[in-house]
PDB file of C-alpha atoms and ligand atoms in Angstrom:
ATOM      1  CA  UNK A   7     -35.916   3.459   2.161  1.00 48.00           C
ATOM      2  CA  UNK A   8     -35.086   0.204   0.374  1.00 57.00           C
ATOM      3  CA  UNK A   9     -31.464  -0.737   0.383  1.00 79.00           C
ATOM      4  CA  UNK A  10     -29.584  -1.785  -2.709  1.00 96.00           C
ATOM      5  CA  UNK A  11     -29.369  -5.403  -3.911  1.00 95.00           C
ATOM      6  CA  UNK A  12     -26.929  -7.174  -1.609  1.00 96.00           C
ATOM      7  CA  UNK A  13     -23.641  -8.403  -3.068  1.00 97.00           C
ATOM      8  CA  UNK A  14     -21.336 -10.969  -1.464  1.00 98.00           C
ATOM      9  CA  UNK A  15     -17.990 -11.541  -3.172  1.00 98.00           C
ATOM     10  CA  UNK A  16     -15.255 -14.023  -2.324  1.00 98.00           C
ATOM     11  CA  UNK A  17     -11.655 -12.945  -2.893  1.00 98.00           C
ATOM     12  CA  UNK A  18      -9.596 -16.125  -3.137  1.00 98.00           C
ATOM     13  CA  UNK A  19      -6.312 -14.192  -3.419  1.00 98.00           C
ATOM     14  CA  UNK A  20      -3.580 -16.602  -4.606  1.00 98.00           C
ATOM     15  CA  UNK A  21      -5.487 -19.645  -3.342  1.00 98.00           C
ATOM     16  CA  UNK A  22      -7.989 -22.088  -4.733  1.00 97.00           C
ATOM     17  CA  UNK A  23      -8.079 -24.979  -7.128  1.00 98.00           C
ATOM     18  CA  UNK A  24     -10.322 -26.665  -9.671  1.00 98.00           C
ATOM     19  CA  UNK A  25     -11.638 -28.740  -6.733  1.00 98.00           C
ATOM     20  CA  UNK A  26     -12.700 -25.593  -4.909  1.00 98.00           C
ATOM     21  CA  UNK A  27     -14.480 -24.328  -8.032  1.00 98.00           C
ATOM     22  CA  UNK A  28     -16.374 -27.613  -8.169  1.00 98.00           C
ATOM     23  CA  UNK A  29     -17.223 -27.690  -4.461  1.00 97.00           C
ATOM     24  CA  UNK A  30     -18.414 -24.101  -4.464  1.00 97.00           C
ATOM     25  CA  UNK A  31     -20.467 -24.405  -7.608  1.00 96.00           C
ATOM     26  CA  UNK A  32     -22.183 -27.496  -6.162  1.00 95.00           C
ATOM     27  CA  UNK A  33     -22.835 -25.661  -2.909  1.00 93.00           C
ATOM     28  CA  UNK A  34     -24.158 -22.499  -4.546  1.00 92.00           C
ATOM     29  CA  UNK A  35     -26.013 -24.186  -7.386  1.00 83.00           C
ATOM     30  CA  UNK A  36     -29.595 -23.089  -6.969  1.00 79.00           C
ATOM     31  CA  UNK A  37     -28.687 -20.385  -4.452  1.00 84.00           C
ATOM     32  CA  UNK A  38     -31.565 -18.027  -4.647  1.00 78.00           C
ATOM     33  CA  UNK A  39     -32.641 -14.968  -2.864  1.00 77.00           C
ATOM     34  CA  UNK A  40     -32.088 -11.307  -3.304  1.00 90.00           C
ATOM     35  CA  UNK A  41     -28.300 -11.596  -3.079  1.00 96.00           C
ATOM     36  CA  UNK A  42     -25.773 -11.411  -5.898  1.00 96.00           C
ATOM     37  CA  UNK A  43     -22.864 -13.806  -5.286  1.00 97.00           C
ATOM     38  CA  UNK A  44     -19.469 -13.504  -6.951  1.00 97.00           C
ATOM     39  CA  UNK A  45     -16.048 -15.103  -6.686  1.00 98.00           C
ATOM     40  CA  UNK A  46     -12.635 -13.678  -7.518  1.00 98.00           C
ATOM     41  CA  UNK A  47     -10.358 -16.681  -8.124  1.00 98.00           C
ATOM     42  CA  UNK A  48      -6.826 -16.464  -9.542  1.00 98.00           C
ATOM     43  CA  UNK A  49      -6.858 -15.760 -13.307  1.00 98.00           C
ATOM     44  CA  UNK A  50      -6.430 -19.388 -14.504  1.00 98.00           C
ATOM     45  CA  UNK A  51      -9.617 -20.429 -12.687  1.00 98.00           C
ATOM     46  CA  UNK A  52     -11.940 -17.667 -13.905  1.00 98.00           C
ATOM     47  CA  UNK A  53     -13.118 -19.535 -16.979  1.00 98.00           C
ATOM     48  CA  UNK A  54     -13.709 -22.802 -15.098  1.00 98.00           C
ATOM     49  CA  UNK A  55     -15.652 -20.926 -12.443  1.00 98.00           C
ATOM     50  CA  UNK A  56     -17.868 -19.273 -15.056  1.00 97.00           C
ATOM     51  CA  UNK A  57     -18.349 -22.544 -16.948  1.00 97.00           C
ATOM     52  CA  UNK A  58     -19.427 -24.204 -13.715  1.00 97.00           C
ATOM     53  CA  UNK A  59     -22.170 -21.621 -13.232  1.00 95.00           C
ATOM     54  CA  UNK A  60     -20.477 -19.253 -10.771  1.00 96.00           C
ATOM     55  CA  UNK A  61     -20.247 -15.518 -11.387  1.00 96.00           C
ATOM     56  CA  UNK A  62     -16.551 -14.770 -11.373  1.00 98.00           C
ATOM     57  CA  UNK A  63     -14.335 -11.743 -11.804  1.00 98.00           C
ATOM     58  CA  UNK A  64     -10.669 -10.754 -11.724  1.00 98.00           C
ATOM     59  CA  UNK A  65      -8.666  -9.685  -8.674  1.00 98.00           C
ATOM     60  CA  UNK A  66      -6.993  -6.938 -10.698  1.00 98.00           C
ATOM     61  CA  UNK A  67      -6.523  -5.936 -14.329  1.00 98.00           C
ATOM     62  CA  UNK A  68      -3.803  -4.113 -16.204  1.00 98.00           C
ATOM     63  CA  UNK A  69      -4.113  -0.405 -16.720  1.00 98.00           C
ATOM     64  CA  UNK A  70      -2.926  -1.040 -20.281  1.00 98.00           C
ATOM     65  CA  UNK A  71      -4.481  -2.626 -23.331  1.00 96.00           C
ATOM     66  CA  UNK A  72      -3.003  -5.837 -24.758  1.00 96.00           C
ATOM     67  CA  UNK A  73       0.656  -5.519 -25.683  1.00 97.00           C
ATOM     68  CA  UNK A  74       4.195  -6.006 -24.421  1.00 98.00           C
ATOM     69  CA  UNK A  75       3.419  -6.231 -20.688  1.00 98.00           C
ATOM     70  CA  UNK A  76       4.702  -9.650 -19.612  1.00 98.00           C
ATOM     71  CA  UNK A  77       2.711 -11.151 -16.761  1.00 97.00           C
ATOM     72  CA  UNK A  78      -0.154  -8.654 -16.959  1.00 98.00           C
ATOM     73  CA  UNK A  79      -3.760  -9.458 -17.897  1.00 98.00           C
ATOM     74  CA  UNK A  80      -5.921  -6.983 -19.777  1.00 97.00           C
ATOM     75  CA  UNK A  81      -9.492  -6.111 -18.928  1.00 98.00           C
ATOM     76  CA  UNK A  82     -10.744  -6.872 -22.425  1.00 98.00           C
ATOM     77  CA  UNK A  83      -9.617 -10.484 -22.176  1.00 98.00           C
ATOM     78  CA  UNK A  84     -11.186 -10.845 -18.728  1.00 98.00           C
ATOM     79  CA  UNK A  85     -14.467  -9.512 -20.119  1.00 98.00           C
ATOM     80  CA  UNK A  86     -14.267 -11.960 -23.048  1.00 98.00           C
ATOM     81  CA  UNK A  87     -14.219 -14.829 -20.542  1.00 97.00           C
ATOM     82  CA  UNK A  88     -17.657 -13.729 -19.385  1.00 97.00           C
ATOM     83  CA  UNK A  89     -16.544 -11.898 -16.237  1.00 98.00           C
ATOM     84  CA  UNK A  90     -18.571  -8.870 -15.230  1.00 97.00           C
ATOM     85  CA  UNK A  91     -16.443  -7.460 -12.403  1.00 98.00           C
ATOM     86  CA  UNK A  92     -12.886  -6.815 -11.332  1.00 98.00           C
ATOM     87  CA  UNK A  93     -11.402  -5.716  -8.043  1.00 98.00           C
ATOM     88  CA  UNK A  94      -9.168  -2.649  -8.261  1.00 98.00           C
ATOM     89  CA  UNK A  95      -6.904  -1.275  -5.547  1.00 98.00           C
ATOM     90  CA  UNK A  96      -7.085  -4.175  -3.114  1.00 98.00           C
ATOM     91  CA  UNK A  97      -4.822  -3.252  -0.185  1.00 98.00           C
ATOM     92  CA  UNK A  98      -2.462  -6.114  -1.017  1.00 98.00           C
ATOM     93  CA  UNK A  99      -2.015  -4.687  -4.526  1.00 98.00           C
ATOM     94  CA  UNK A 100      -1.385  -1.250  -3.055  1.00 98.00           C
ATOM     95  CA  UNK A 101       1.006  -2.428  -0.313  1.00 97.00           C
ATOM     96  CA  UNK A 102       2.872  -5.322  -1.963  1.00 98.00           C
ATOM     97  CA  UNK A 103       2.889  -4.203  -5.604  1.00 98.00           C
ATOM     98  CA  UNK A 104       3.097  -0.469  -4.997  1.00 98.00           C
ATOM     99  CA  UNK A 105      -0.111   0.519  -6.794  1.00 98.00           C
ATOM    100  CA  UNK A 106      -0.728   4.221  -6.275  1.00 98.00           C
ATOM    101  CA  UNK A 107      -4.119   5.939  -6.152  1.00 98.00           C
ATOM    102  CA  UNK A 108      -3.484   7.068  -9.702  1.00 98.00           C
ATOM    103  CA  UNK A 109      -2.630   3.520 -10.901  1.00 98.00           C
ATOM    104  CA  UNK A 110      -5.850   2.328  -9.294  1.00 98.00           C
ATOM    105  CA  UNK A 111      -7.847   5.073 -11.026  1.00 98.00           C
ATOM    106  CA  UNK A 112      -6.294   4.035 -14.350  1.00 98.00           C
ATOM    107  CA  UNK A 113      -7.268   0.401 -13.760  1.00 98.00           C
ATOM    108  CA  UNK A 114     -10.782   1.513 -12.796  1.00 98.00           C
ATOM    109  CA  UNK A 115     -11.028   3.408 -16.097  1.00 98.00           C
ATOM    110  CA  UNK A 116      -9.672   0.508 -18.138  1.00 98.00           C
ATOM    111  CA  UNK A 117     -12.100  -1.922 -16.511  1.00 98.00           C
ATOM    112  CA  UNK A 118     -15.079   0.260 -17.385  1.00 98.00           C
ATOM    113  CA  UNK A 119     -13.782   0.881 -20.901  1.00 98.00           C
ATOM    114  CA  UNK A 120     -13.983  -2.878 -21.504  1.00 98.00           C
ATOM    115  CA  UNK A 121     -17.356  -3.393 -19.853  1.00 98.00           C
ATOM    116  CA  UNK A 122     -16.230  -4.644 -16.440  1.00 98.00           C
ATOM    117  CA  UNK A 123     -17.673  -3.175 -13.268  1.00 98.00           C
ATOM    118  CA  UNK A 124     -14.809  -2.172 -10.980  1.00 98.00           C
ATOM    119  CA  UNK A 125     -15.020  -2.866  -7.262  1.00 99.00           C
ATOM    120  CA  UNK A 126     -12.824  -0.118  -5.830  1.00 99.00           C
ATOM    121  CA  UNK A 127     -11.175  -1.207  -2.575  1.00 98.00           C
ATOM    122  CA  UNK A 128     -10.374   1.503  -0.062  1.00 98.00           C
ATOM    123  CA  UNK A 129      -9.340   1.522   3.578  1.00 98.00           C
ATOM    124  CA  UNK A 130      -6.941   2.835   6.155  1.00 98.00           C
ATOM    125  CA  UNK A 131      -4.022   1.150   7.914  1.00 97.00           C
ATOM    126  CA  UNK A 132      -3.966   0.629  11.661  1.00 97.00           C
ATOM    127  CA  UNK A 133      -1.689   3.612  12.264  1.00 97.00           C
ATOM    128  CA  UNK A 134      -3.843   5.814  10.042  1.00 98.00           C
ATOM    129  CA  UNK A 135      -6.887   4.843  12.135  1.00 97.00           C
ATOM    130  CA  UNK A 136      -4.985   5.577  15.329  1.00 97.00           C
ATOM    131  CA  UNK A 137      -4.131   9.012  13.966  1.00 98.00           C
ATOM    132  CA  UNK A 138      -7.819   9.517  13.080  1.00 98.00           C
ATOM    133  CA  UNK A 139      -7.007   9.717   9.384  1.00 98.00           C
ATOM    134  CA  UNK A 140      -9.566   7.145   8.234  1.00 98.00           C
ATOM    135  CA  UNK A 141     -11.878   9.609   6.480  1.00 98.00           C
ATOM    136  CA  UNK A 142      -8.979  11.469   4.909  1.00 98.00           C
ATOM    137  CA  UNK A 143      -7.441   8.270   3.492  1.00 98.00           C
ATOM    138  CA  UNK A 144     -10.696   6.858   2.178  1.00 98.00           C
ATOM    139  CA  UNK A 145     -11.580  10.237   0.642  1.00 98.00           C
ATOM    140  CA  UNK A 146      -8.219  10.488  -1.085  1.00 98.00           C
ATOM    141  CA  UNK A 147      -8.572   6.982  -2.549  1.00 98.00           C
ATOM    142  CA  UNK A 148     -12.071   7.709  -3.892  1.00 98.00           C
ATOM    143  CA  UNK A 149     -11.162  11.206  -5.105  1.00 98.00           C
ATOM    144  CA  UNK A 150      -8.428   9.745  -7.323  1.00 98.00           C
ATOM    145  CA  UNK A 151     -11.203   8.112  -9.364  1.00 98.00           C
ATOM    146  CA  UNK A 152     -13.549  11.099  -9.248  1.00 98.00           C
ATOM    147  CA  UNK A 153     -10.834  13.520 -10.350  1.00 98.00           C
ATOM    148  CA  UNK A 154      -9.858  11.299 -13.277  1.00 98.00           C
ATOM    149  CA  UNK A 155     -13.303  10.206 -14.448  1.00 98.00           C
ATOM    150  CA  UNK A 156     -15.922  12.381 -12.763  1.00 98.00           C
ATOM    151  CA  UNK A 157     -18.492  11.262 -10.213  1.00 98.00           C
ATOM    152  CA  UNK A 158     -20.644   9.751 -12.989  1.00 98.00           C
ATOM    153  CA  UNK A 159     -18.131   6.891 -13.286  1.00 98.00           C
ATOM    154  CA  UNK A 160     -19.183   5.694  -9.838  1.00 98.00           C
ATOM    155  CA  UNK A 161     -22.648   4.870 -11.187  1.00 98.00           C
ATOM    156  CA  UNK A 162     -21.257   1.704 -12.686  1.00 97.00           C
ATOM    157  CA  UNK A 163     -19.078   0.592  -9.825  1.00 98.00           C
ATOM    158  CA  UNK A 164     -19.010  -0.800  -6.313  1.00 98.00           C
ATOM    159  CA  UNK A 165     -16.872   0.453  -3.431  1.00 98.00           C
ATOM    160  CA  UNK A 166     -15.491  -1.977  -0.848  1.00 98.00           C
ATOM    161  CA  UNK A 167     -14.405  -0.472   2.455  1.00 98.00           C
ATOM    162  CA  UNK A 168     -11.684  -2.754   3.774  1.00 98.00           C
ATOM    163  CA  UNK A 169      -9.744  -1.444   6.748  1.00 98.00           C
ATOM    164  CA  UNK A 170      -6.244  -2.831   6.233  1.00 98.00           C
ATOM    165  CA  UNK A 171      -5.943  -3.733   9.930  1.00 98.00           C
ATOM    166  CA  UNK A 172      -8.964  -6.022   9.585  1.00 97.00           C
ATOM    167  CA  UNK A 173      -7.856  -7.947   6.495  1.00 97.00           C
ATOM    168  CA  UNK A 174      -6.749 -11.474   7.291  1.00 93.00           C
ATOM    169  CA  UNK A 175      -6.174 -10.568  10.936  1.00 94.00           C
ATOM    170  CA  UNK A 176      -9.348 -11.851  12.586  1.00 92.00           C
ATOM    171  CA  UNK A 177      -9.895  -8.265  13.876  1.00 93.00           C
ATOM    172  CA  UNK A 178     -13.211  -7.270  12.317  1.00 93.00           C
ATOM    173  CA  UNK A 179     -14.434  -3.695  12.466  1.00 95.00           C
ATOM    174  CA  UNK A 180     -17.476  -3.560  14.717  1.00 97.00           C
ATOM    175  CA  UNK A 181     -20.759  -3.071  12.859  1.00 97.00           C
ATOM    176  CA  UNK A 182     -20.836   0.489  14.238  1.00 98.00           C
ATOM    177  CA  UNK A 183     -17.273   1.275  13.119  1.00 98.00           C
ATOM    178  CA  UNK A 184     -17.941  -0.136   9.669  1.00 98.00           C
ATOM    179  CA  UNK A 185     -21.300   1.632   9.334  1.00 98.00           C
ATOM    180  CA  UNK A 186     -19.725   4.966  10.314  1.00 98.00           C
ATOM    181  CA  UNK A 187     -17.207   4.779   7.457  1.00 98.00           C
ATOM    182  CA  UNK A 188     -19.813   3.505   4.981  1.00 98.00           C
ATOM    183  CA  UNK A 189     -22.068   6.423   5.906  1.00 98.00           C
ATOM    184  CA  UNK A 190     -19.149   8.809   5.506  1.00 98.00           C
ATOM    185  CA  UNK A 191     -18.542   7.436   1.984  1.00 98.00           C
ATOM    186  CA  UNK A 192     -22.209   7.648   1.015  1.00 98.00           C
ATOM    187  CA  UNK A 193     -22.548  11.175   2.401  1.00 98.00           C
ATOM    188  CA  UNK A 194     -19.420  12.252   0.548  1.00 98.00           C
ATOM    189  CA  UNK A 195     -20.836  10.997  -2.755  1.00 98.00           C
ATOM    190  CA  UNK A 196     -24.315  12.330  -1.962  1.00 98.00           C
ATOM    191  CA  UNK A 197     -22.793  15.811  -1.846  1.00 98.00           C
ATOM    192  CA  UNK A 198     -21.795  15.327  -5.503  1.00 98.00           C
ATOM    193  CA  UNK A 199     -24.713  13.264  -6.835  1.00 98.00           C
ATOM    194  CA  UNK A 200     -27.424  11.965  -4.547  1.00 98.00           C
ATOM    195  CA  UNK A 201     -28.874   9.565  -7.104  1.00 98.00           C
ATOM    196  CA  UNK A 202     -25.544   7.843  -7.696  1.00 98.00           C
ATOM    197  CA  UNK A 203     -24.889   7.710  -3.954  1.00 98.00           C
ATOM    198  CA  UNK A 204     -28.283   6.190  -3.204  1.00 98.00           C
ATOM    199  CA  UNK A 205     -27.780   3.388  -5.733  1.00 98.00           C
ATOM    200  CA  UNK A 206     -24.086   2.726  -5.087  1.00 98.00           C
ATOM    201  CA  UNK A 207     -23.341  -0.574  -3.379  1.00 98.00           C
ATOM    202  CA  UNK A 208     -20.850  -0.321  -0.533  1.00 98.00           C
ATOM    203  CA  UNK A 209     -19.311  -3.574   0.692  1.00 98.00           C
ATOM    204  CA  UNK A 210     -17.483  -4.204   3.937  1.00 98.00           C
ATOM    205  CA  UNK A 211     -14.393  -6.430   3.938  1.00 98.00           C
ATOM    206  CA  UNK A 212     -12.053  -7.486   6.714  1.00 98.00           C
ATOM    207  CA  UNK A 213     -12.274 -10.766   8.614  1.00 96.00           C
ATOM    208  CA  UNK A 214     -15.946 -11.297   7.819  1.00 98.00           C
ATOM    209  CA  UNK A 215     -17.074 -14.784   8.838  1.00 97.00           C
ATOM    210  CA  UNK A 216     -20.299 -16.705   9.298  1.00 97.00           C
ATOM    211  CA  UNK A 217     -20.600 -15.437  12.878  1.00 97.00           C
ATOM    212  CA  UNK A 218     -20.289 -11.701  12.293  1.00 97.00           C
ATOM    213  CA  UNK A 219     -21.677 -11.239   8.769  1.00 98.00           C
ATOM    214  CA  UNK A 220     -25.348 -10.917   9.668  1.00 97.00           C
ATOM    215  CA  UNK A 221     -24.857  -7.963  11.987  1.00 97.00           C
ATOM    216  CA  UNK A 222     -22.515  -6.231   9.573  1.00 98.00           C
ATOM    217  CA  UNK A 223     -24.850  -6.682   6.595  1.00 97.00           C
ATOM    218  CA  UNK A 224     -27.811  -5.401   8.602  1.00 97.00           C
ATOM    219  CA  UNK A 225     -26.254  -1.920   8.820  1.00 97.00           C
ATOM    220  CA  UNK A 226     -28.001   0.769   6.807  1.00 97.00           C
ATOM    221  CA  UNK A 227     -25.105   1.600   4.486  1.00 98.00           C
ATOM    222  CA  UNK A 228     -23.520  -1.842   4.211  1.00 98.00           C
ATOM    223  CA  UNK A 229     -24.758  -3.637   1.105  1.00 98.00           C
ATOM    224  CA  UNK A 230     -22.797  -6.858   1.435  1.00 98.00           C
ATOM    225  CA  UNK A 231     -19.232  -8.021   1.848  1.00 98.00           C
ATOM    226  CA  UNK A 232     -15.903  -8.798   0.271  1.00 98.00           C
ATOM    227  CA  UNK A 233     -14.780 -11.999   1.917  1.00 98.00           C
ATOM    228  CA  UNK A 234     -11.222 -13.352   1.915  1.00 98.00           C
ATOM    229  CA  UNK A 235     -10.335 -16.364   4.054  1.00 97.00           C
ATOM    230  CA  UNK A 236     -13.904 -17.487   4.729  1.00 98.00           C
ATOM    231  CA  UNK A 237     -14.678 -17.602   0.995  1.00 98.00           C
ATOM    232  CA  UNK A 238     -12.312 -20.583   0.673  1.00 98.00           C
ATOM    233  CA  UNK A 239     -14.593 -22.656   2.918  1.00 97.00           C
ATOM    234  CA  UNK A 240     -17.726 -23.500   0.923  1.00 97.00           C
ATOM    235  CA  UNK A 241     -19.962 -23.960   3.968  1.00 96.00           C
ATOM    236  CA  UNK A 242     -18.896 -20.735   5.620  1.00 97.00           C
ATOM    237  CA  UNK A 243     -19.200 -18.817   2.365  1.00 98.00           C
ATOM    238  CA  UNK A 244     -22.695 -20.178   1.730  1.00 96.00           C
ATOM    239  CA  UNK A 245     -23.705 -19.230   5.227  1.00 97.00           C
ATOM    240  CA  UNK A 246     -22.311 -15.691   4.764  1.00 97.00           C
ATOM    241  CA  UNK A 247     -24.257 -15.400   1.487  1.00 97.00           C
ATOM    242  CA  UNK A 248     -27.408 -16.536   3.269  1.00 95.00           C
ATOM    243  CA  UNK A 249     -26.881 -13.960   5.984  1.00 96.00           C
ATOM    244  CA  UNK A 250     -27.123 -11.189   3.378  1.00 96.00           C
ATOM    245  CA  UNK A 251     -30.663 -12.247   2.438  1.00 93.00           C
ATOM    246  CA  UNK A 252     -33.261  -9.711   3.373  1.00 85.00           C
ATOM    247  CA  UNK A 253     -30.670  -6.945   3.465  1.00 76.00           C
ATOM    248  CA  UNK A 254     -31.152  -5.815  -0.102  1.00 66.00           C
TER     249      UNK A 254
HETATM  250  C1  PEP B 329      -9.860  -9.582   1.496  1.00 97.12           C
HETATM  251  O1  PEP B 329      -8.973 -10.284   1.052  1.00 97.12           O
HETATM  252  O2  PEP B 329     -10.320  -8.673   0.800  1.00 97.12           O
HETATM  253  C2  PEP B 329     -10.345  -9.822   2.848  1.00 97.12           C
HETATM  254  C3  PEP B 329     -11.283  -9.059   3.325  1.00 97.12           C
HETATM  255  O3  PEP B 329      -9.773 -10.880   3.528  1.00 97.12           O
HETATM  256  P1  PEP B 329     -10.285 -11.526   4.915  1.00 97.12           P
HETATM  257  O4  PEP B 329     -11.771 -11.723   4.817  1.00 97.12           O
HETATM  258  O5  PEP B 329      -9.545 -12.807   5.037  1.00 97.12           O
HETATM  259  O6  PEP B 329      -9.946 -10.556   6.002  1.00 97.12           O
END
């Protein structure tokens, strides 16, 4: 059965510059193939990235509409810049800023309300994996969205499986480990709506680089990647994007 269109997204976290926008847009200008490529720069660079021809989204959005929320950025404004996507529930947002499953579900809802496609990040910590709680944790994180919005909301979304122990550590999940969790996620959603599950793009994130991406992306239920550190290096990122070709 044909896989879904591959998606490779770069999460710059709190890194990047106008120079990086320029370098990356030059590198990816004319990138063709059956792969959708996206970048998630810090908020002040989103507009420049879009103006330079990149597809760009936000790393998070507020769960509120515009108002007295100093320091927050609302989904409507992000959409007005021409962004199509936002990350929600990245593990750094959950761990450092205390976002709960319910906060993440609220952000997911707000993103969709304003026309952004949420990329829901899920994944277990190292100790949760050691205690064999991976499926339970990932299920709980996805269920928070399903309980709030119904399974139909997943039709216009992407899920990124990012084991916390693999993010920024150089410890990538093996293709088999990653595929097993991706299959678990797809099977879980298939039990609720097989059509949504079949079309839902599932990304792997966690120390993906230009050496390991091809094998990861070749797995049946892995439809691309969410790339942190390597997305800040234009050559590596281009090579990772190329490695997703033919996997859509
Ligand atoms: C991330 O930030 O989502 C990520 C996967 O980072 P890295 O690729 O650096 O592990």
